[in-house]
Amino acid sequence: MSGIVVHLPQGSGGTADGEPGGDAVTLRLGPGEVARFGRGSSTTPVELRLADEAISRLAGEIRVTDDHWQLTNHSTTQSYLVENPEGAGEYLRVSPRRAGAPIPFEFARVVLPTRRGTTVSFQVFAPDHVYLDPPGTGGSGAGRTVTAYSLDETATYFLVLVALCEPWLRDRSPVSVPTTPQVVERLRGHATGGRLTARAVSSHIDYLADEKLRIAVPAAAVAAPEAGTRTGAADRRNGKRDAVVGIALRFGIVREEHLPLLPPRAESGARGR
């Protein structure tokens, strides 16, 4: 198992003294590693700081095992929800003092209640699910064959990948990879993808590049920018998008048959004529 990615979006860490909380935080955890979350203090350090007075100093922790991740709720009064944003409203309720609740979702949102009529949440991108070998394949251990790229075609990250690859699949010409805002606009009107923000699309691209396709972005794309510029960040983002599309197309991960997953293109009939 490659581990998990925990992401706290910017401004999602609750409020402190009435002000929106904190910068974005992204953690990568391998098997056996733990990340704690809560309000924190000088004597109670946490990796994910959630600034709301209704949240305990040490609200809970995430622990990664060999093939899944677990959530422990340290609160004595509050239940936490673990939602499946990719599904049809599925969620788990982790009751107070519950230790090591196994989470089955590949992509999850952990939601904590507050007293402000809102919630505080963070996202967890889990590892590939493990499946049995097809009947008749036999073998075990070192003799087993595993899938090089295991992607869930019903997941939102796959929808983002299809949108990135669409220009090549439709036009078969060397055009530039769609930008993040273009992907957001392309998915507008989709039942689930239509709610994606630019930040969410970027998170899905990072997940595809780092966890699903395991792409090492070329050094030229991650060179440090000059002081006062954002060139390095832009190059790194472009390098990831280009690499993700290249892998997906070369290995047939995304094909023409996946295009119906996208919403209909505007004025497609006029273009056809």
Short mmCIF file of C-alpha atoms in Angstrom, two decimals:
data_model
loop_
_atom_site.label_atom_id
_atom_site.label_comp_id
_atom_site.label_asym_id
_atom_site.label_seq_id
_atom_site.Cartn_x
_atom_site.Cartn_y
_atom_site.Cartn_z
CA MET A 1 0.00 0.00 0.00
CA SER A 2 1.34 3.43 -0.93
CA GLY A 3 -0.32 5.24 1.98
CA ILE A 4 -2.92 7.99 2.15
CA VAL A 5 -3.15 11.73 1.52
CA VAL A 6 -4.93 13.94 4.06
CA HIS A 7 -5.92 17.39 2.78
CA LEU A 8 -7.31 20.33 4.74
CA PRO A 9 -8.44 22.94 2.16
CA GLN A 10 -7.59 26.58 2.75
CA GLY A 11 -10.10 28.24 5.06
CA SER A 12 -11.68 24.91 6.05
CA GLY A 13 -10.06 24.66 9.47
CA GLY A 14 -12.86 26.41 11.33
CA THR A 15 -12.63 29.88 12.81
CA ALA A 16 -10.46 31.45 15.45
CA ASP A 17 -11.67 34.68 17.10
CA GLY A 18 -14.25 35.02 14.36
CA GLU A 19 -11.70 34.86 11.54
CA PRO A 20 -11.58 32.09 8.91
CA GLY A 21 -8.90 29.59 9.81
CA GLY A 22 -5.63 28.75 8.26
CA ASP A 23 -3.78 27.80 5.14
CA ALA A 24 -4.21 24.55 3.25
CA VAL A 25 -2.42 21.54 4.74
CA THR A 26 -1.54 18.31 2.93
CA LEU A 27 -0.12 15.28 4.76
CA ARG A 28 1.18 12.02 3.33
CA LEU A 29 1.05 9.03 5.66
CA GLY A 30 2.46 5.55 5.12
CA PRO A 31 1.50 2.29 6.86
CA GLY A 32 1.88 2.58 10.62
CA GLU A 33 1.90 6.39 10.64
CA VAL A 34 -0.59 8.53 12.59
CA ALA A 35 -1.93 12.08 12.17
CA ARG A 36 -3.80 13.80 14.99
CA PHE A 37 -6.43 16.50 14.51
CA GLY A 38 -8.13 18.99 16.79
CA ARG A 39 -7.82 22.50 18.19
CA GLY A 40 -4.38 21.75 19.55
CA SER A 41 -2.29 23.69 22.06
CA SER A 42 1.30 24.12 23.16
CA THR A 43 0.98 20.94 25.21
CA THR A 44 -1.26 19.07 22.73
CA PRO A 45 0.36 19.24 19.29
CA VAL A 46 -1.75 18.19 16.30
CA GLU A 47 -0.91 17.77 12.61
CA LEU A 48 -4.30 19.15 11.47
CA ARG A 49 -5.35 22.23 13.43
CA LEU A 50 -9.11 22.85 13.46
CA ALA A 51 -9.79 26.21 15.06
CA ASP A 52 -13.26 26.08 16.61
CA GLU A 53 -14.15 26.21 20.29
CA ALA A 54 -16.53 23.24 19.91
CA ILE A 55 -13.66 20.98 18.84
CA SER A 56 -11.48 19.27 21.45
CA ARG A 57 -7.80 20.05 21.78
CA LEU A 58 -7.22 16.46 20.65
CA ALA A 59 -10.35 15.58 18.69
CA GLY A 60 -9.16 12.40 17.03
CA GLU A 61 -6.53 10.66 14.98
CA ILE A 62 -6.04 8.90 11.68
CA ARG A 63 -3.97 5.72 11.57
CA VAL A 64 -2.81 4.00 8.38
CA THR A 65 -2.66 0.20 8.30
CA ASP A 66 -1.40 -2.14 5.60
CA ASP A 67 -4.58 -2.04 3.51
CA HIS A 68 -6.90 0.69 4.87
CA TRP A 69 -7.07 3.59 7.32
CA GLN A 70 -8.78 3.98 10.68
CA LEU A 71 -10.38 6.88 12.51
CA THR A 72 -10.35 7.30 16.29
CA ASN A 73 -12.76 9.76 17.93
CA HIS A 74 -11.34 11.15 21.18
CA SER A 75 -14.39 13.30 21.94
CA THR A 76 -16.56 12.22 24.86
CA THR A 77 -19.70 13.90 23.49
CA GLN A 78 -19.53 14.45 19.71
CA SER A 79 -19.94 11.96 16.88
CA TYR A 80 -18.01 12.53 13.65
CA LEU A 81 -19.21 11.77 10.13
CA VAL A 82 -17.14 10.20 7.37
CA GLU A 83 -18.84 10.91 4.04
CA ASN A 84 -18.29 9.34 0.64
CA PRO A 85 -18.39 12.32 -1.76
CA GLU A 86 -18.18 9.92 -4.72
CA GLY A 87 -21.28 7.92 -3.76
CA ALA A 88 -25.01 8.43 -3.33
CA GLY A 89 -24.95 9.94 0.14
CA GLU A 90 -23.19 7.08 1.95
CA TYR A 91 -21.62 7.97 5.27
CA LEU A 92 -20.33 6.43 8.49
CA ARG A 93 -20.96 7.80 11.98
CA VAL A 94 -18.01 7.41 14.32
CA SER A 95 -19.37 7.61 17.87
CA PRO A 96 -17.62 9.27 20.83
CA ARG A 97 -14.58 7.39 22.15
CA ARG A 98 -14.69 4.96 19.19
CA ALA A 99 -11.18 3.67 18.58
CA GLY A 100 -9.82 2.51 15.22
CA ALA A 101 -13.03 2.61 13.14
CA PRO A 102 -12.07 1.15 9.70
CA ILE A 103 -13.01 3.43 6.79
CA PRO A 104 -13.94 1.69 3.51
CA PHE A 105 -14.15 4.71 1.17
CA GLU A 106 -11.39 5.40 -1.34
CA PHE A 107 -12.13 9.12 -1.08
CA ALA A 108 -13.64 10.40 2.17
CA ARG A 109 -14.60 13.64 3.88
CA VAL A 110 -14.31 13.74 7.68
CA VAL A 111 -16.87 16.17 9.10
CA LEU A 112 -16.89 17.61 12.65
CA PRO A 113 -19.80 19.64 14.07
CA THR A 114 -19.45 23.18 15.45
CA ARG A 115 -21.70 25.61 17.31
CA ARG A 116 -21.82 28.11 14.44
CA GLY A 117 -24.37 26.31 12.27
CA THR A 118 -21.55 25.07 10.03
CA THR A 119 -19.14 22.17 10.03
CA VAL A 120 -15.39 21.72 9.81
CA SER A 121 -14.05 19.08 7.44
CA PHE A 122 -10.99 17.64 5.77
CA GLN A 123 -10.45 15.10 3.00
CA VAL A 124 -8.71 11.75 2.96
CA PHE A 125 -7.56 10.08 -0.26
CA ALA A 126 -7.14 6.39 0.52
CA PRO A 127 -5.06 3.72 -1.26
CA ASP A 128 -6.26 1.38 -3.98
CA HIS A 129 -8.78 -1.15 -2.79
CA VAL A 130 -7.51 -4.74 -2.78
CA TYR A 131 -9.39 -7.30 -4.89
CA LEU A 132 -9.09 -11.05 -5.26
CA ASP A 133 -7.48 -12.52 -8.36
CA PRO A 134 -9.91 -13.47 -11.15
CA PRO A 135 -11.02 -17.13 -11.02
CA GLY A 136 -8.45 -19.51 -12.44
CA THR A 137 -5.46 -17.21 -12.20
CA GLY A 138 -4.11 -18.90 -9.08
CA GLY A 139 -0.83 -18.06 -7.51
CA SER A 140 0.01 -16.07 -4.43
CA GLY A 141 2.74 -13.90 -2.98
CA ALA A 142 5.54 -13.14 -5.42
CA GLY A 143 3.79 -15.16 -8.15
CA ARG A 144 0.72 -12.94 -8.26
CA THR A 145 0.23 -10.28 -10.92
CA VAL A 146 -1.03 -6.89 -9.78
CA THR A 147 -2.63 -4.09 -11.78
CA ALA A 148 -0.18 -1.36 -12.75
CA TYR A 149 -2.79 1.43 -12.68
CA SER A 150 -5.90 0.81 -10.62
CA LEU A 151 -8.46 3.57 -11.20
CA ASP A 152 -12.14 3.68 -10.29
CA GLU A 153 -14.04 4.83 -13.38
CA THR A 154 -16.96 5.99 -11.20
CA ALA A 155 -14.75 8.29 -9.10
CA THR A 156 -14.60 12.06 -9.52
CA TYR A 157 -10.83 11.97 -10.09
CA PHE A 158 -11.44 9.78 -13.16
CA LEU A 159 -13.98 12.30 -14.47
CA VAL A 160 -11.33 15.01 -14.14
CA LEU A 161 -8.88 12.78 -16.01
CA VAL A 162 -11.36 12.26 -18.87
CA ALA A 163 -11.87 16.03 -19.12
CA LEU A 164 -8.10 16.54 -19.35
CA CYS A 165 -7.79 13.93 -22.13
CA GLU A 166 -10.89 14.95 -24.10
CA PRO A 167 -9.18 17.27 -26.67
CA TRP A 168 -6.94 14.42 -27.90
CA LEU A 169 -9.71 11.83 -27.93
CA ARG A 170 -12.05 14.03 -29.95
CA ASP A 171 -9.70 15.94 -32.24
CA ARG A 172 -6.62 13.69 -32.31
CA SER A 173 -4.42 16.75 -32.70
CA PRO A 174 -1.54 18.05 -30.58
CA VAL A 175 -3.33 20.69 -28.51
CA SER A 176 -2.50 22.03 -25.07
CA VAL A 177 -3.77 20.26 -21.98
CA PRO A 178 -6.88 21.99 -20.54
CA THR A 179 -6.17 24.31 -17.64
CA THR A 180 -7.77 23.82 -14.24
CA PRO A 181 -10.37 26.59 -14.86
CA GLN A 182 -11.18 24.99 -18.23
CA VAL A 183 -11.78 21.63 -16.53
CA VAL A 184 -14.09 23.31 -13.99
CA GLU A 185 -16.05 24.92 -16.83
CA ARG A 186 -16.15 21.68 -18.85
CA LEU A 187 -17.69 19.76 -15.96
CA ARG A 188 -20.27 22.43 -15.19
CA GLY A 189 -23.72 20.86 -15.31
CA HIS A 190 -22.47 17.37 -14.39
CA ALA A 191 -24.43 15.74 -11.55
CA THR A 192 -21.36 15.49 -9.28
CA GLY A 193 -18.48 17.14 -11.15
CA GLY A 194 -20.47 20.31 -11.64
CA ARG A 195 -19.85 21.26 -8.00
CA LEU A 196 -16.07 21.08 -8.29
CA THR A 197 -14.00 24.17 -7.56
CA ALA A 198 -10.62 24.92 -9.08
CA ARG A 199 -8.95 23.93 -5.80
CA ALA A 200 -10.81 20.60 -5.77
CA VAL A 201 -9.79 19.87 -9.38
CA SER A 202 -6.16 20.61 -8.49
CA SER A 203 -6.39 18.19 -5.55
CA HIS A 204 -7.72 15.45 -7.85
CA ILE A 205 -4.88 16.10 -10.33
CA ASP A 206 -2.34 15.84 -7.49
CA TYR A 207 -3.95 12.58 -6.36
CA LEU A 208 -3.83 11.15 -9.88
CA ALA A 209 -0.20 12.14 -10.39
CA ASP A 210 1.16 11.23 -6.96
CA GLU A 211 -0.90 8.22 -5.90
CA LYS A 212 -2.76 6.62 -8.81
CA LEU A 213 -0.29 7.01 -11.69
CA ARG A 214 2.82 7.56 -9.52
CA ILE A 215 4.36 10.14 -11.81
CA ALA A 216 7.69 11.79 -11.11
CA VAL A 217 7.43 15.30 -12.56
CA PRO A 218 10.62 16.22 -14.52
CA ALA A 219 13.13 18.32 -12.65
CA ALA A 220 12.68 21.20 -15.10
CA ALA A 221 9.06 21.44 -14.02
CA VAL A 222 9.85 21.70 -10.32
CA ALA A 223 12.76 24.14 -10.48
CA ALA A 224 12.60 26.79 -7.76
CA PRO A 225 11.12 30.07 -9.00
CA GLU A 226 12.91 33.38 -8.72
CA ALA A 227 12.05 35.44 -5.67
CA GLY A 228 8.65 37.10 -5.95
CA THR A 229 7.38 34.90 -8.80
CA ARG A 230 4.94 32.01 -9.04
CA THR A 231 6.55 30.52 -12.13
CA GLY A 232 7.80 27.41 -10.34
CA ALA A 233 4.33 26.54 -8.98
CA ALA A 234 2.75 27.09 -12.40
CA ASP A 235 5.38 24.96 -14.13
CA ARG A 236 4.95 22.20 -11.58
CA ARG A 237 1.17 22.21 -12.06
CA ASN A 238 1.52 22.18 -15.87
CA GLY A 239 4.09 19.39 -15.65
CA LYS A 240 1.72 17.25 -13.60
CA ARG A 241 -1.21 17.81 -15.98
CA ASP A 242 0.91 17.03 -19.05
CA ALA A 243 2.35 13.89 -17.46
CA VAL A 244 -1.06 12.63 -16.27
CA VAL A 245 -2.57 13.03 -19.74
CA GLY A 246 0.46 11.39 -21.40
CA ILE A 247 0.25 8.27 -19.21
CA ALA A 248 -3.54 8.02 -19.51
CA LEU A 249 -3.47 8.18 -23.32
CA ARG A 250 -0.37 6.05 -23.96
CA PHE A 251 -1.61 3.17 -21.83
CA GLY A 252 -5.24 3.45 -22.85
CA ILE A 253 -6.44 4.27 -19.34
CA VAL A 254 -8.81 6.83 -20.85
CA ARG A 255 -10.43 5.94 -24.17
CA GLU A 256 -13.16 7.29 -26.46
CA GLU A 257 -15.71 5.07 -24.73
CA HIS A 258 -15.22 7.15 -21.59
CA LEU A 259 -16.24 10.44 -23.23
CA PRO A 260 -19.98 9.95 -22.45
CA LEU A 261 -19.04 10.38 -18.79
CA LEU A 262 -18.68 14.09 -19.53
CA PRO A 263 -21.65 16.44 -19.90
CA PRO A 264 -22.68 17.22 -23.52
CA ARG A 265 -20.51 19.83 -25.17
CA ALA A 266 -22.14 23.15 -25.93
CA GLU A 267 -23.13 23.57 -29.61
CA SER A 268 -21.84 20.10 -30.44
CA GLY A 269 -24.44 19.79 -33.17
CA ALA A 270 -23.32 22.99 -34.82
CA ARG A 271 -19.72 21.87 -34.78
CA GLY A 272 -20.70 18.58 -36.37
CA ARG A 273 -22.44 20.35 -39.23
#
